CSV table of C-alpha atoms and ligand atoms in Angstrom, one decimal:
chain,number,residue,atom,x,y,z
A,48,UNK,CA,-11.0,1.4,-30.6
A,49,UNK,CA,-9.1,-1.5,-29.1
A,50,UNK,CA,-11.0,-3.8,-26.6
A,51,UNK,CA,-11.5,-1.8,-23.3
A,52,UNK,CA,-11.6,-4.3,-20.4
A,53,UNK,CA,-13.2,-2.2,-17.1
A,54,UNK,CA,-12.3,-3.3,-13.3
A,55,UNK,CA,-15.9,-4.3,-12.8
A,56,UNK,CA,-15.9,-6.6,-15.9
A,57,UNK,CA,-11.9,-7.9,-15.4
A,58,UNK,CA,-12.9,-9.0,-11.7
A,59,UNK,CA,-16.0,-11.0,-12.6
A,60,UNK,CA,-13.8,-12.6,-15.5
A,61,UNK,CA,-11.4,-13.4,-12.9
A,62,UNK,CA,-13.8,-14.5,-10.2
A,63,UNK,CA,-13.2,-18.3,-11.3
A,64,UNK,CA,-10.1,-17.7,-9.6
A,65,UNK,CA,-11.5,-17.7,-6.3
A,66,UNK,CA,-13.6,-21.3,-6.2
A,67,UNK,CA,-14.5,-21.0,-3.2
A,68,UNK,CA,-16.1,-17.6,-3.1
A,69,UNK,CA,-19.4,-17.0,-4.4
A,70,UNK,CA,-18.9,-14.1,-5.6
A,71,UNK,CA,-18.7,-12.4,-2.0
A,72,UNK,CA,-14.7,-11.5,-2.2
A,73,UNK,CA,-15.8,-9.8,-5.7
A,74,UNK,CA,-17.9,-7.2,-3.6
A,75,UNK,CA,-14.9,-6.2,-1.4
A,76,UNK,CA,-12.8,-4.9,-4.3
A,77,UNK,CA,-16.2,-3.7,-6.0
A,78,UNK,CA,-16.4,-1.4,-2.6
A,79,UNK,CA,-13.1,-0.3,-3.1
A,80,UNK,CA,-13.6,0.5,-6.5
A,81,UNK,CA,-16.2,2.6,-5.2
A,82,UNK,CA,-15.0,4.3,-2.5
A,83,UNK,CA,-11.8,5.3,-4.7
A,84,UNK,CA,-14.2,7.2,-7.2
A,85,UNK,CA,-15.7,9.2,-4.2
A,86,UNK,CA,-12.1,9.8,-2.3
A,87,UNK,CA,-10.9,10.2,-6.1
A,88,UNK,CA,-13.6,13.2,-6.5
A,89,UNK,CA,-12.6,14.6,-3.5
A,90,UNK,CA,-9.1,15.3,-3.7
A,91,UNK,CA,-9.1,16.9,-7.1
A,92,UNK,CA,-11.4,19.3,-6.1
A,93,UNK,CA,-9.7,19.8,-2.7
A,94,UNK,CA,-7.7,22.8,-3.9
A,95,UNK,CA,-11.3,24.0,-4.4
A,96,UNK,CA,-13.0,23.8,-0.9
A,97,UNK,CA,-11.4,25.4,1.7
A,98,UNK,CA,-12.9,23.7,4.2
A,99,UNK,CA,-11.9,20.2,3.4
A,100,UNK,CA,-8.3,20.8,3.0
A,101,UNK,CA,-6.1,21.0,6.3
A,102,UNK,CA,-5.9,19.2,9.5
A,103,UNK,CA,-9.1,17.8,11.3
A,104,UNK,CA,-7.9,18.8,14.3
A,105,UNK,CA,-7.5,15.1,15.5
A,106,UNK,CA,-4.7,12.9,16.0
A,107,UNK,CA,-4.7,9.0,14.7
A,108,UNK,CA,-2.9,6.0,17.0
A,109,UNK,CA,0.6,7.6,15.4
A,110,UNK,CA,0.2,10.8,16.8
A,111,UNK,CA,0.2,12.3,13.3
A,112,UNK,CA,-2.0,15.1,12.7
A,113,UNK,CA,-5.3,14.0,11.0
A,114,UNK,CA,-6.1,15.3,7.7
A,115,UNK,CA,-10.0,15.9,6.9
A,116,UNK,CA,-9.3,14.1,3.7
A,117,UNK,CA,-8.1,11.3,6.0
A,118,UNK,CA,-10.9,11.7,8.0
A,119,UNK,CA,-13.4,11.6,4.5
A,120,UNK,CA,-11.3,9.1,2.8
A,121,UNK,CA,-11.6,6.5,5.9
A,122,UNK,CA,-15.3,7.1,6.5
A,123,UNK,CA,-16.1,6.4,2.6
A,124,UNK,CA,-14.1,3.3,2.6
A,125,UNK,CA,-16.1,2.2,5.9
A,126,UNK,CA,-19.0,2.6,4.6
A,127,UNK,CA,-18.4,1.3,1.1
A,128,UNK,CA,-17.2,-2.1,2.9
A,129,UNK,CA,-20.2,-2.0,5.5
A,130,UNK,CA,-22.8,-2.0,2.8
A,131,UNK,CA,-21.6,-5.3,1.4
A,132,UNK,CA,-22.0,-7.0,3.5
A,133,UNK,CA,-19.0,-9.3,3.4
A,134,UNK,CA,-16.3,-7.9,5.2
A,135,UNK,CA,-16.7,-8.8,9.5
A,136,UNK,CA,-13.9,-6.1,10.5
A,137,UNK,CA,-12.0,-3.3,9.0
A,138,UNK,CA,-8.6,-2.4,10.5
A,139,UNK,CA,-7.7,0.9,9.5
A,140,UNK,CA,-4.5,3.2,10.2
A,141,UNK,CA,-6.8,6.1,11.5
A,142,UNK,CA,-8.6,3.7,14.0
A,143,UNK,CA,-6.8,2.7,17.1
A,144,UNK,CA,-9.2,-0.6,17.3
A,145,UNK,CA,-10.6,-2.2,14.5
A,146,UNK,CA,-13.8,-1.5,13.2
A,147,UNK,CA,-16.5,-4.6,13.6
A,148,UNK,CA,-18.5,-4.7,10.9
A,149,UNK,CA,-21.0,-7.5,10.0
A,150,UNK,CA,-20.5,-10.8,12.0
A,151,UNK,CA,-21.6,-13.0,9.3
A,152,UNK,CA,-18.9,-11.6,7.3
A,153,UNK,CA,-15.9,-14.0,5.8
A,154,UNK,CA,-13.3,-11.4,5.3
A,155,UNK,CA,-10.8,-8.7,7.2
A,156,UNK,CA,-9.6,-5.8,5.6
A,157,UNK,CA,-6.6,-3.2,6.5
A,158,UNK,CA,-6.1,-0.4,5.2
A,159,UNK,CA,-4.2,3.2,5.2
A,160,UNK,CA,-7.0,5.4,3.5
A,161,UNK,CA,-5.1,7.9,2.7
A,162,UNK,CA,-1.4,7.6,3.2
A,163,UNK,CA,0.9,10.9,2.4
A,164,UNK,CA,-1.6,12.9,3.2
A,165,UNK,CA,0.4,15.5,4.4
A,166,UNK,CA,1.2,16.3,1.1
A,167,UNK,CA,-2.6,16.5,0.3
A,168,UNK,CA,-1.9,20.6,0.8
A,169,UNK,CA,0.7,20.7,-2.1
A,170,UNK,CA,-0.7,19.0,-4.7
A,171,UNK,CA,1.5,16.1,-4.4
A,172,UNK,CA,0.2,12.0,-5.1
A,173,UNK,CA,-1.6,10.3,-2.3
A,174,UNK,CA,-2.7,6.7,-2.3
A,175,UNK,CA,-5.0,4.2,-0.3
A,176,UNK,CA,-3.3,1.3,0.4
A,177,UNK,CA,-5.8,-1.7,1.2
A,178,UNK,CA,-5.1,-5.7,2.3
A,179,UNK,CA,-7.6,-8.5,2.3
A,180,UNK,CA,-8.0,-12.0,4.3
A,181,UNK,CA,-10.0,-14.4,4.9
A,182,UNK,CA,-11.4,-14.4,8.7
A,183,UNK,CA,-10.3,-17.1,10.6
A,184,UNK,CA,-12.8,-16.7,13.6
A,185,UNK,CA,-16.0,-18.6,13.2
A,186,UNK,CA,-18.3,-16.9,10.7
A,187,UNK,CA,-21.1,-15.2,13.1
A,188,UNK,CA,-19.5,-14.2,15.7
A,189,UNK,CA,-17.7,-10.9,16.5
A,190,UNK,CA,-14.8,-10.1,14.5
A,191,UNK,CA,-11.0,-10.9,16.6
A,192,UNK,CA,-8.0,-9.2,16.6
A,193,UNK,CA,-6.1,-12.6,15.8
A,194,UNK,CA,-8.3,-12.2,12.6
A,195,UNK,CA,-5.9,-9.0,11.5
A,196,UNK,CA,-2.5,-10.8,13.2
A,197,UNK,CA,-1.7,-13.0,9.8
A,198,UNK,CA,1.3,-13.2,8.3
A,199,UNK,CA,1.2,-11.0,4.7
A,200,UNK,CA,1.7,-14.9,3.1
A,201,UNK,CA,-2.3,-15.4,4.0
A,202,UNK,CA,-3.5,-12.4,2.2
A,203,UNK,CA,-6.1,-13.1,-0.8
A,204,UNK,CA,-5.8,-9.6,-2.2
A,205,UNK,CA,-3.5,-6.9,-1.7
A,206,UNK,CA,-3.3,-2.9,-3.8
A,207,UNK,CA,-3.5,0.4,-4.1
A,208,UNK,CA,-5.1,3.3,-5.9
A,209,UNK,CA,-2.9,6.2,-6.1
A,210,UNK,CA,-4.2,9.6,-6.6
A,211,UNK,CA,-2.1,11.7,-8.7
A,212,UNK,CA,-1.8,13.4,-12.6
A,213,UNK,CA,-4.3,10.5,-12.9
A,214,UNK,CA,-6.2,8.0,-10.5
A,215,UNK,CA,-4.9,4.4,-11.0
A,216,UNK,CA,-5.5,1.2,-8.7
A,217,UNK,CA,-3.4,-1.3,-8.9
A,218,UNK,CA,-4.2,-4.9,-7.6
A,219,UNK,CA,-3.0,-8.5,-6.9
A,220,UNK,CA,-4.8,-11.5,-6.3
A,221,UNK,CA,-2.0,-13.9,-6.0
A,222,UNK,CA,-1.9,-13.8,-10.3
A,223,UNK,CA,-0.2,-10.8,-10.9
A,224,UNK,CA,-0.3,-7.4,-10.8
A,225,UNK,CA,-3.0,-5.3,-12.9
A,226,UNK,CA,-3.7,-1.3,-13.4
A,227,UNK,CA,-6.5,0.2,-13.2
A,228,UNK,CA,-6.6,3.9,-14.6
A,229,UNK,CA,-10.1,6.0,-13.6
A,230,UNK,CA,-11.8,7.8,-16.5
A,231,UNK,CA,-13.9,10.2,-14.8
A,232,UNK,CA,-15.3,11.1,-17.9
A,233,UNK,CA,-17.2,7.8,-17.7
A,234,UNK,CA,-16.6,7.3,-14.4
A,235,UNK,CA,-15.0,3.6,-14.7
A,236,UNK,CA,-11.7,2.1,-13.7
A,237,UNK,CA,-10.1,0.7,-17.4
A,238,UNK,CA,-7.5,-2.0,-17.5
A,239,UNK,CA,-4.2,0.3,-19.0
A,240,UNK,CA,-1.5,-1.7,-16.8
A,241,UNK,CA,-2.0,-5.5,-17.3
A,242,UNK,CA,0.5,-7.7,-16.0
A,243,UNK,CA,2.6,-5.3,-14.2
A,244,UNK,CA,6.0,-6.2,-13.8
A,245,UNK,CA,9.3,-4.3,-12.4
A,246,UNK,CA,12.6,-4.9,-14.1
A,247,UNK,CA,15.0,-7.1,-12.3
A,248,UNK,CA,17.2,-4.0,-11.7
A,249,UNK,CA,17.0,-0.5,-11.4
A,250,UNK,CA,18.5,3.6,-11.3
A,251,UNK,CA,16.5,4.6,-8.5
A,252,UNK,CA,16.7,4.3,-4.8
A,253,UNK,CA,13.9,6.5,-2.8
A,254,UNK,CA,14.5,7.4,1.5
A,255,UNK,CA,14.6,10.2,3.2
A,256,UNK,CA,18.1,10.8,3.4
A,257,UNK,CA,17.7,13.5,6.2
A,258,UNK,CA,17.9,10.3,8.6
A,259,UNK,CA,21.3,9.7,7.6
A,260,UNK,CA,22.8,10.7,10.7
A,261,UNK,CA,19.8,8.7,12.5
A,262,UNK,CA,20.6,5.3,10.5
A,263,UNK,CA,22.5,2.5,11.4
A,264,UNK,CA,26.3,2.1,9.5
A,265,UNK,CA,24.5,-0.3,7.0
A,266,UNK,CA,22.3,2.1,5.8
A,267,UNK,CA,24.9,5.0,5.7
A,268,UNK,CA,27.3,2.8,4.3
A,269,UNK,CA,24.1,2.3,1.1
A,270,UNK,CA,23.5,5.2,0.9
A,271,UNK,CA,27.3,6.0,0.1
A,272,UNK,CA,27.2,3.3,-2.6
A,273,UNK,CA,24.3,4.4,-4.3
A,274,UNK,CA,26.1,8.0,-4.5
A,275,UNK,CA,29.2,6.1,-5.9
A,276,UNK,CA,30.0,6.7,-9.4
A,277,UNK,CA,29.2,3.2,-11.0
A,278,UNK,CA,31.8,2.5,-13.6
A,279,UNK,CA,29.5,0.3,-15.6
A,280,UNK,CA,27.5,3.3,-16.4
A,281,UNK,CA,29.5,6.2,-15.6
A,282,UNK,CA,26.9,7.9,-13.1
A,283,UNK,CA,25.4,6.8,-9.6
A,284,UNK,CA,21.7,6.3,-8.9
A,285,UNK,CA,19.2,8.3,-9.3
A,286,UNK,CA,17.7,9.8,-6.1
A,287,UNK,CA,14.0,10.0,-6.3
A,288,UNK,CA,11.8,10.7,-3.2
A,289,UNK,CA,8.4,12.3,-2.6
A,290,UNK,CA,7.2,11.9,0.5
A,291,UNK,CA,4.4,9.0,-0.3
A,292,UNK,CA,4.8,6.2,-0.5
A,293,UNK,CA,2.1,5.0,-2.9
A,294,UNK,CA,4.0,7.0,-5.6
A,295,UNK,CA,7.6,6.7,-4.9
A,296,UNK,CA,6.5,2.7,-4.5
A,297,UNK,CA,4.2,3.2,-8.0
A,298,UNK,CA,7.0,5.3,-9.9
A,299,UNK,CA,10.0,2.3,-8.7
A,300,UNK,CA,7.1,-0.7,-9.8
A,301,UNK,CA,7.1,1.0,-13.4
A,302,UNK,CA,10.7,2.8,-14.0
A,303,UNK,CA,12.6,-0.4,-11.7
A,304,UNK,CA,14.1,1.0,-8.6
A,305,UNK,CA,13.7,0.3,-4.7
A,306,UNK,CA,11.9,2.5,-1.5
A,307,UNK,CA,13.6,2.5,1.7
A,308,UNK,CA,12.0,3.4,4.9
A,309,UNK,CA,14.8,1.6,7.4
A,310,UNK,CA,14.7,1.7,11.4
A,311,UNK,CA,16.0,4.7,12.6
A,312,UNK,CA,17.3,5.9,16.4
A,313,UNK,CA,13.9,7.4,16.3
A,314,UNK,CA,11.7,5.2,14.7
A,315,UNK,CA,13.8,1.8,15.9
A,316,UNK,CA,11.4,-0.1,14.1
A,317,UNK,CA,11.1,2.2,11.1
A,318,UNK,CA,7.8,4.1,10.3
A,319,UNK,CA,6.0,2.2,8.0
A,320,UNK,CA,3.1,-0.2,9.3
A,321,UNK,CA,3.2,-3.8,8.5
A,322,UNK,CA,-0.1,-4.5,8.5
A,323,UNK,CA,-1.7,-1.8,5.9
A,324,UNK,CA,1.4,-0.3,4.1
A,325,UNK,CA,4.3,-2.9,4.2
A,326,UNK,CA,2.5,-6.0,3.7
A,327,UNK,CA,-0.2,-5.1,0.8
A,328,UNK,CA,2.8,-3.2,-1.0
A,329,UNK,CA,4.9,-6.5,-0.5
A,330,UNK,CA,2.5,-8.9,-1.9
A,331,UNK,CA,2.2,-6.7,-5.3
A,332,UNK,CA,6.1,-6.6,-5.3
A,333,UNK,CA,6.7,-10.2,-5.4
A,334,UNK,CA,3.4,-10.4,-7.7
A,335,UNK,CA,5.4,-8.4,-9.5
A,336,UNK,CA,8.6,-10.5,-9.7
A,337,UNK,CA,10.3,-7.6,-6.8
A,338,UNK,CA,11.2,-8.3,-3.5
A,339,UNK,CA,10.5,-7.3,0.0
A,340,UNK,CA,12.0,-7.2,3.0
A,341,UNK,CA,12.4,-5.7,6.7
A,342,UNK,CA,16.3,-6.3,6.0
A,343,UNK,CA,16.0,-9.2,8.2
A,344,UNK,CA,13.3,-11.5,6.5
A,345,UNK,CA,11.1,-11.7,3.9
A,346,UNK,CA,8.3,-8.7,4.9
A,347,UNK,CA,5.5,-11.3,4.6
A,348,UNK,CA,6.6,-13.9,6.9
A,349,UNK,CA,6.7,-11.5,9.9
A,350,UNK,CA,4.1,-12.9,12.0
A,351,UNK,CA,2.1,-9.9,13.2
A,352,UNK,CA,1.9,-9.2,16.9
A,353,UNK,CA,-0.2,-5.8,17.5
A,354,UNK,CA,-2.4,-4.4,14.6
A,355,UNK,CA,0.2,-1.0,14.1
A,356,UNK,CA,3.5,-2.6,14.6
A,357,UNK,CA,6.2,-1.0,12.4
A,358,UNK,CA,8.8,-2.4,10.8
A,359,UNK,CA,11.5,-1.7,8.3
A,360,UNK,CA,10.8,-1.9,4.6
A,361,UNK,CA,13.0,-2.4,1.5
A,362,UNK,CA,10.7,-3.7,-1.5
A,363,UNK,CA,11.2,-3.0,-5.6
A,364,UNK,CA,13.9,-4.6,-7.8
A,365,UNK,CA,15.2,-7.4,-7.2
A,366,UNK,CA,18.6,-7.1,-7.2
A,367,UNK,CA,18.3,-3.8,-5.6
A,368,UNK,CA,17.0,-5.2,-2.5
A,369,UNK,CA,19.6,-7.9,-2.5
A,370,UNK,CA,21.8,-5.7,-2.6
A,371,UNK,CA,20.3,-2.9,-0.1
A,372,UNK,CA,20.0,-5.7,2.4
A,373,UNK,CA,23.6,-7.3,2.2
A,374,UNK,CA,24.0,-3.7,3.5
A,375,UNK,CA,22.1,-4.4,7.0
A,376,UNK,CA,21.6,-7.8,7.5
A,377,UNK,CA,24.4,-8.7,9.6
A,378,UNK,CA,23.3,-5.3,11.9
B,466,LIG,P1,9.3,10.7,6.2
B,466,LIG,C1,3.7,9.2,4.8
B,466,LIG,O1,3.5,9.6,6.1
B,466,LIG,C2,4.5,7.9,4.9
B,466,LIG,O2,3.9,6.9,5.7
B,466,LIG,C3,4.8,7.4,3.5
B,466,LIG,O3,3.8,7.6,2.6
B,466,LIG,C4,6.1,8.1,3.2
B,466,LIG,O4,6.9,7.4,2.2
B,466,LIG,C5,6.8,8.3,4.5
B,466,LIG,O5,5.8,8.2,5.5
B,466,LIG,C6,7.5,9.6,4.6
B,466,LIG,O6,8.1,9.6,5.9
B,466,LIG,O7,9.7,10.4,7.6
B,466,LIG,O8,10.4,10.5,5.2
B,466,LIG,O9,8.6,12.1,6.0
């Protein structure tokens, strides 16, 4: 049996990449690790239990309807990072504040527990998407919201874990991109992905393409190119969207391709969140030798200015996003 390298041993191997942290940053992603096995648990029994499945008859900051597995997932995370201790402040898509935690803390996390969860009732991939920084209020005192407002440039760690045919968490650190795939059996994360990159170009371009009538000429104008029969290859792209982004953004990271969620008359500012969806998935695209953008500027150099700003989002392939972009950015 070749070597079998698990998450908990990889991140203490790689813990001489963080000199300055004792070892604390290594608990954050050992809480995630965690809390992924018990949200992991949960959904692939969820077709079992009737009474986890369906709406929680709450609404988050977005006005979507909550999920109880949104509901579970974002307790189980909270209390995964509470009980290490480390983390002074949690911001979290289902919390319209963020979440103080302990005050001796050095770190901020944000997160999306469980994003796509409307698709949680038909069987179809959800994810946790998860950020991390470094606080920059004084350590012992109450977490800030100018602690969450850094640019996606400052984040020390950045992933996902995508729950789907199987569970996989994928993570950066600022030296790569590595997979994690969970073996329930033993109940450990193994390393089966390591050094994740995407291909320079791709066949597959993922948005909802009901919004066509609701986006701008740029996007229409794309959207008629990627239909386009390209001569090179005789065929035009592939169209490939589910609904979630963890997966249509996991599927495009492994097969080469680029996700779209632009702004729309509705959503002006798009629907994705910069601070738990667009900037964690843009650190592991670059990390991955991808790109991402809001079609005006690099993703991660958007200097946050409330903790659920939106903003547009065009992140895989390289030359796919060049390209997607020279669409809009003269809009
Ligand atoms: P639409 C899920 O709500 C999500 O945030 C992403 O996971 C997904 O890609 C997108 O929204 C789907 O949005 O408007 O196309 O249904």
């Amino acid at each position: 049996m070749d070597q079998v390298t698990t998450l908990g041993e990889f991140i203490i191997e790689k813990q001489q990449d963080f000199p300055g942290s004792s070892g604390e940053f290594s608990r954050i992603l050992s809480a995630i690790r965690l809390a992924s096995k018990v949200v992991s648990q949960q959904i692939n029994k969820a077709g079992l239990l009737t009474d986890i499945l369906g709406a929680a008859g709450s609404e988050n900051i977005q006005g979507e309807q909550q999920q109880k597995l949104d509901v579970y997932a974002n307790d189980q995370f909270i209390k995964a990072l509470r009980g290490r201790k480390v983390v002074c402040g949690i911001a979290s898509e289902e919390n319209d504040e963020f979440i103080p935690l302990n005050e001796e803390g050095k770190y901020v996390v944000a997160m999306d527990p469980l994003d796509g969860s409307s698709n949680i009732d038909v069987n179809v991939s959800v994810g946790t998407i998860f950020s991390i920084y470094r606080r920059l209020s004084e350590s012992g005192t109450p977490v800030k919201e100018s602690d969450f407002l850094q640019k996606g440039t400052e984040q020390l760690a950045a992933g996902y874990v995508i729950y789907g045919s199987s569970t996989m968490l994928v993570y950066t650190t600022g030296n790569g991109v590595n997979g994690f795939t969970y073996d329930p059996g033993i109940g450990v994360f193994v390393l089966s992905h390591p050094n994740m990159k995407t291909s320079e170009d791709g066949k597959i371009y993922s948005l909802n393409e009901g919004n066509f009538y609701k986006s701008s000429e740029g996007i229409q104008n794309y959207v008629k190119y990627a239909q386009e029969i390209d001569p090179a290859t005789n065929r035009p792209l592939t169209g490939r969207y589910i609904g979630s982004l963890v997966a249509d953004f996991h599927r495009n990271l492994i097969k080469g391709g680029i996700y779209i969620y632009p702004a729309t008359t509705t959503s002006p500012n798009g629907k994705l969140r910069l601070l738990y969806e667009c900037n964690p998935m843009a650190f592991i695209a670059e990390q991955a030798d991808g790109l991402a953008s809001t079609g005006k500027q690099r993703v991660m150099e958007v200097t946050p200015t409330e903790l659920h700003q939106r903003v547009p989002f065009f992140a895989g392939s390289k030359l796919m996003v060049e390209k997607a972009v020279g669409f809009v950015e003269t809009e």
